[in-house]
Amino acid sequence: MTPLVPPGAQTGFLAVDGGRVRVLSAGDPAAPPVVLIHGGGTDNAAISWYRLIEPLGRTHRVVAPDLPGFGGTTGIEPPGGPWEQAEAVARTMSAAGVESAVVFGVSMGGDVALRLALQRPGMVDGLVLIAPGGLVPVLHNRFAHGAAWLSAQLPERLLVALGAFAGRFTRSTVRAVVHDFGTMPEPVVEEFAREAVRPGGSLAFARYNRATLGRRVMLNYAMGEVGNIAAPTLFFHGENDPMVPIAGSREAAALMPDARLVSVPECGHWAQLEAHDRFLAEVLPFLDRLRNRPADPAD
């Protein structure tokens, strides 16, 4: 079946790390760039950013890659944790000719965006983080955390097989993640189903889980570091998110020198899709602020 291409997007490929990174793009190449990092599970750039590429492309150059192991990116071994994924994003940005950008990230992609800001601050002009990972010390509770850790230790071949089996129940999975299933565009649900049964499609997220789940604590817990991120940051988080507690975004926004949290009622994990109009109402002024910000004399 033909892969999903969001409205207003063009599909291209970049040579990175000996493979091909699929990139959805839009907008004037000379416009200020935004880089969009999708989430984990069986996500890809077309799913997470289905409703955003076209409106963002009116004022910005949009670069939305599929991370290694996801979507249409091929020939690159999935790297594992958010630290390595951030470096993969940095190399993709360089291949696209993007020196720095406002970086968006949702869920796992938010974790990757945080790491990019910490590891390569000069590449991040601002952050837009939607229910980002990396901000909870334990997954839900110690019992759920322990079970998740044990599951992550299973052989990769078994994890991929289990992921493919779970992919048969796509609509139930989406219903469990969002607050109102009726807000989901049907092409997004269909693409999610295709990605869920793609051969090896769950390997990259399995490696992310193995890299971030410690026996008792999360190994990617970044709360002690986020205060070092100077880039202006907008958090956008559904109050009914069953996957990532909003408390982490709230605490991080309070610790960061230039950050704000938008808490969205009656909204689940995919807040940029579920509350699209509210998201645009918040993110477009944020981007205008960054675009019109006076240049730093040190630059």
XYZ file of C-alpha atoms in Angstrom:
299
model
C 0.000 0.000 0.000
C 1.111 3.579 -0.649
C 2.624 5.249 2.440
C 0.681 8.154 3.887
C 1.769 11.629 2.789
C 0.202 14.421 4.877
C -1.516 17.365 3.164
C 1.000 19.864 1.853
C 3.989 17.552 2.332
C 6.545 16.303 -0.153
C 8.481 13.079 0.299
C 12.233 12.888 -0.168
C 15.208 10.844 0.997
C 18.568 11.812 2.479
C 21.723 9.699 2.523
C 22.632 9.344 6.217
C 24.749 6.731 8.026
C 24.904 4.485 4.968
C 21.114 4.335 4.596
C 18.197 6.441 3.406
C 16.199 8.655 5.741
C 12.698 9.437 4.543
C 11.910 13.100 5.111
C 8.553 14.826 4.763
C 9.083 18.470 3.866
C 7.154 21.630 3.101
C 7.641 25.380 2.872
C 10.229 27.734 1.429
C 13.760 26.275 1.783
C 14.934 29.783 2.750
C 12.381 30.131 5.565
C 13.276 29.503 9.229
C 13.397 25.716 9.726
C 11.397 23.532 12.070
C 12.356 19.901 12.648
C 9.588 17.520 13.719
C 10.487 14.331 15.647
C 7.740 11.704 15.822
C 6.954 9.372 18.710
C 7.659 5.722 19.435
C 5.594 2.558 19.223
C 4.513 2.210 15.607
C 4.620 5.917 14.848
C 6.243 7.761 11.960
C 6.445 11.350 10.724
C 3.265 11.108 8.635
C 1.242 9.946 11.649
C 2.408 12.396 14.308
C 2.523 15.419 12.032
C -0.374 14.699 9.683
C -2.246 17.891 10.566
C 0.742 20.184 11.077
C 3.021 20.050 8.053
C 0.762 22.143 5.841
C 0.066 25.019 8.302
C 3.672 25.140 9.512
C 4.890 25.187 5.919
C 3.179 28.528 5.297
C 5.802 30.359 7.360
C 8.620 27.843 7.925
C 10.720 25.233 6.223
C 9.430 21.923 7.592
C 11.751 18.911 7.945
C 10.059 15.806 9.391
C 12.243 12.671 9.243
C 11.374 9.087 10.026
C 13.809 7.967 12.715
C 15.945 4.872 11.975
C 13.739 1.790 12.178
C 10.527 3.741 11.621
C 8.407 4.502 8.569
C 10.211 4.746 5.255
C 13.761 5.096 6.597
C 15.842 2.095 5.530
C 19.365 0.746 5.755
C 20.168 2.202 9.206
C 20.346 0.077 12.320
C 17.912 1.378 14.993
C 20.191 3.094 17.536
C 18.362 2.499 20.830
C 18.157 5.234 23.436
C 17.317 8.921 23.062
C 20.981 9.909 23.331
C 21.887 8.019 20.163
C 18.642 8.997 18.442
C 19.429 12.672 19.102
C 22.751 12.236 17.334
C 20.947 10.565 14.426
C 18.634 13.577 14.206
C 21.653 15.904 14.280
C 23.223 14.037 11.350
C 19.935 14.167 9.433
C 19.685 17.910 10.050
C 23.223 18.356 8.739
C 22.422 16.269 5.656
C 19.402 18.517 5.046
C 21.538 21.642 5.366
C 19.865 22.726 8.608
C 22.347 24.278 11.028
C 19.751 24.989 13.729
C 15.988 24.884 14.050
C 13.001 24.985 16.350
C 12.659 21.309 17.219
C 9.299 19.655 17.878
C 9.014 16.290 19.617
C 6.100 14.137 20.729
C 6.345 11.382 23.359
C 9.573 9.461 22.617
C 10.392 12.201 20.118
C 10.109 14.729 22.931
C 12.706 12.746 24.849
C 14.948 12.834 21.767
C 14.397 16.588 21.349
C 15.349 17.198 24.992
C 18.547 15.220 24.491
C 19.357 17.132 21.314
C 18.985 20.403 23.232
C 21.291 19.091 25.976
C 23.887 17.460 23.711
C 23.918 19.995 20.860
C 22.394 23.236 22.175
C 23.638 25.221 19.182
C 21.336 23.232 16.897
C 18.171 24.038 18.886
C 16.645 27.527 18.569
C 13.546 26.506 20.503
C 11.609 23.447 21.639
C 7.987 22.391 21.256
C 7.424 19.323 23.423
C 4.165 17.365 23.303
C 3.801 14.892 26.193
C 7.565 14.317 26.151
C 9.248 11.246 27.522
C 12.261 11.421 29.787
C 10.572 13.304 32.610
C 9.345 10.547 34.930
C 11.600 8.610 37.341
C 9.467 5.440 37.273
C 7.051 4.088 34.688
C 3.608 4.547 36.318
C 4.386 2.611 39.542
C 7.013 0.155 40.732
C 4.941 -2.898 39.770
C 4.217 -1.658 36.237
C 7.823 -0.544 35.918
C 9.155 -3.944 36.954
C 6.864 -5.733 34.506
C 7.909 -3.401 31.693
C 11.585 -3.937 32.514
C 11.149 -7.708 32.428
C 9.346 -7.493 29.092
C 12.136 -5.349 27.642
C 14.664 -8.091 28.416
C 12.989 -10.600 26.087
C 14.906 -11.565 22.938
C 14.436 -9.033 20.146
C 12.980 -11.663 17.816
C 10.226 -12.367 20.344
C 9.597 -8.668 20.993
C 9.166 -8.040 17.264
C 6.775 -10.992 16.972
C 4.729 -9.741 19.916
C 4.657 -6.263 18.388
C 3.369 -7.645 15.094
C 0.656 -9.579 16.926
C -0.402 -6.486 18.880
C -0.542 -4.610 15.588
C -3.684 -6.548 14.677
C -5.594 -4.542 17.269
C -4.709 -1.081 16.033
C -7.986 0.669 16.694
C -8.091 -0.608 20.262
C -4.542 0.657 20.757
C -5.396 4.120 19.450
C -8.542 4.258 21.589
C -6.415 3.495 24.642
C -4.002 6.343 23.863
C -6.372 9.193 22.978
C -9.201 10.723 24.971
C -11.647 11.023 22.059
C -11.143 8.558 19.216
C -13.442 10.684 17.064
C -10.736 13.346 16.794
C -8.423 10.973 14.918
C -8.248 11.418 11.121
C -9.010 8.120 9.416
C -5.839 8.267 7.247
C -3.791 8.472 10.455
C -5.481 5.394 11.929
C -4.957 3.491 8.683
C -1.277 4.445 8.532
C -0.842 3.442 12.168
C -2.261 0.028 11.256
C 0.129 -0.338 8.315
C 3.129 0.651 10.424
C 2.086 -1.770 13.167
C 2.357 -4.796 10.863
C 5.390 -3.675 8.868
C 8.077 -6.405 9.149
C 10.411 -5.436 11.975
C 8.376 -2.316 12.622
C 8.487 -2.614 16.400
C 12.243 -3.251 16.713
C 13.305 0.391 17.067
C 10.890 1.075 19.913
C 11.837 -2.191 21.617
C 15.455 -1.021 21.618
C 14.438 2.374 22.969
C 12.583 0.679 25.832
C 15.510 -1.599 26.581
C 17.873 1.401 26.676
C 15.681 3.547 28.916
C 14.097 1.071 31.327
C 16.322 0.302 34.296
C 15.448 -2.453 36.709
C 13.907 0.019 39.184
C 14.150 3.490 37.615
C 14.067 5.170 34.226
C 17.570 5.571 32.819
C 16.535 8.518 30.634
C 15.174 10.615 33.517
C 16.329 14.123 32.559
C 14.731 16.288 35.260
C 18.089 17.019 36.852
C 19.399 18.393 33.541
C 16.515 20.300 31.979
C 17.345 23.479 33.910
C 20.409 23.750 31.653
C 18.261 24.152 28.525
C 18.208 27.849 27.661
C 16.205 27.479 24.440
C 12.648 28.896 24.680
C 10.319 25.946 25.210
C 6.604 25.320 24.833
C 5.160 22.233 26.537
C 1.769 21.014 25.276
C 0.210 18.184 27.267
C -3.229 16.589 27.474
C -4.641 16.457 30.988
C -6.083 12.980 30.308
C -2.867 11.500 28.937
C -2.811 7.804 29.968
C 0.746 7.244 28.731
C 2.904 10.108 30.022
C 1.885 11.917 33.232
C 1.509 15.658 32.829
C 3.303 16.157 36.160
C 6.663 15.699 34.429
C 5.972 18.470 31.923
C 4.732 20.719 34.701
C 7.866 20.225 36.797
C 10.227 20.615 33.848
C 8.545 23.830 32.694
C 9.039 25.278 36.179
C 12.739 24.348 36.207
C 13.655 25.665 32.752
C 14.591 29.348 32.409
C 12.265 30.094 29.453
C 9.487 27.520 29.352
C 5.697 27.437 29.515
C 3.209 24.589 29.839
C -0.130 24.518 28.057
C -2.365 22.013 29.866
C -5.190 20.794 27.615
C -8.399 19.471 29.221
C -10.266 16.478 27.773
C -7.220 15.502 25.741
C -5.068 12.380 25.703
C -1.570 11.493 24.555
C -1.622 12.654 20.916
C -2.454 16.214 21.881
C -1.206 17.786 18.638
C -3.727 15.645 16.749
C -6.564 15.599 19.271
C -6.479 19.339 20.027
C -5.142 20.546 16.665
C -6.793 23.978 16.676
C -5.664 24.714 20.236
C -2.174 23.539 19.369
C -1.927 25.895 16.396
C -3.294 28.750 18.522
C -0.391 28.220 20.934
C 2.454 27.207 18.653
C 2.091 29.805 15.888
C 2.538 32.805 18.238
C 5.431 30.949 19.889
C 7.125 30.529 16.503
C 6.427 34.181 15.618
C 8.103 35.223 18.855
C 11.212 33.234 17.992
C 11.268 34.397 14.389
C 11.057 38.055 15.417
C 13.428 37.794 18.368
C 16.362 40.227 18.149
C 19.616 38.555 17.179
C 21.947 37.641 20.012
C 25.057 39.876 19.778
C 27.146 36.821 20.668
C 25.975 34.992 17.523
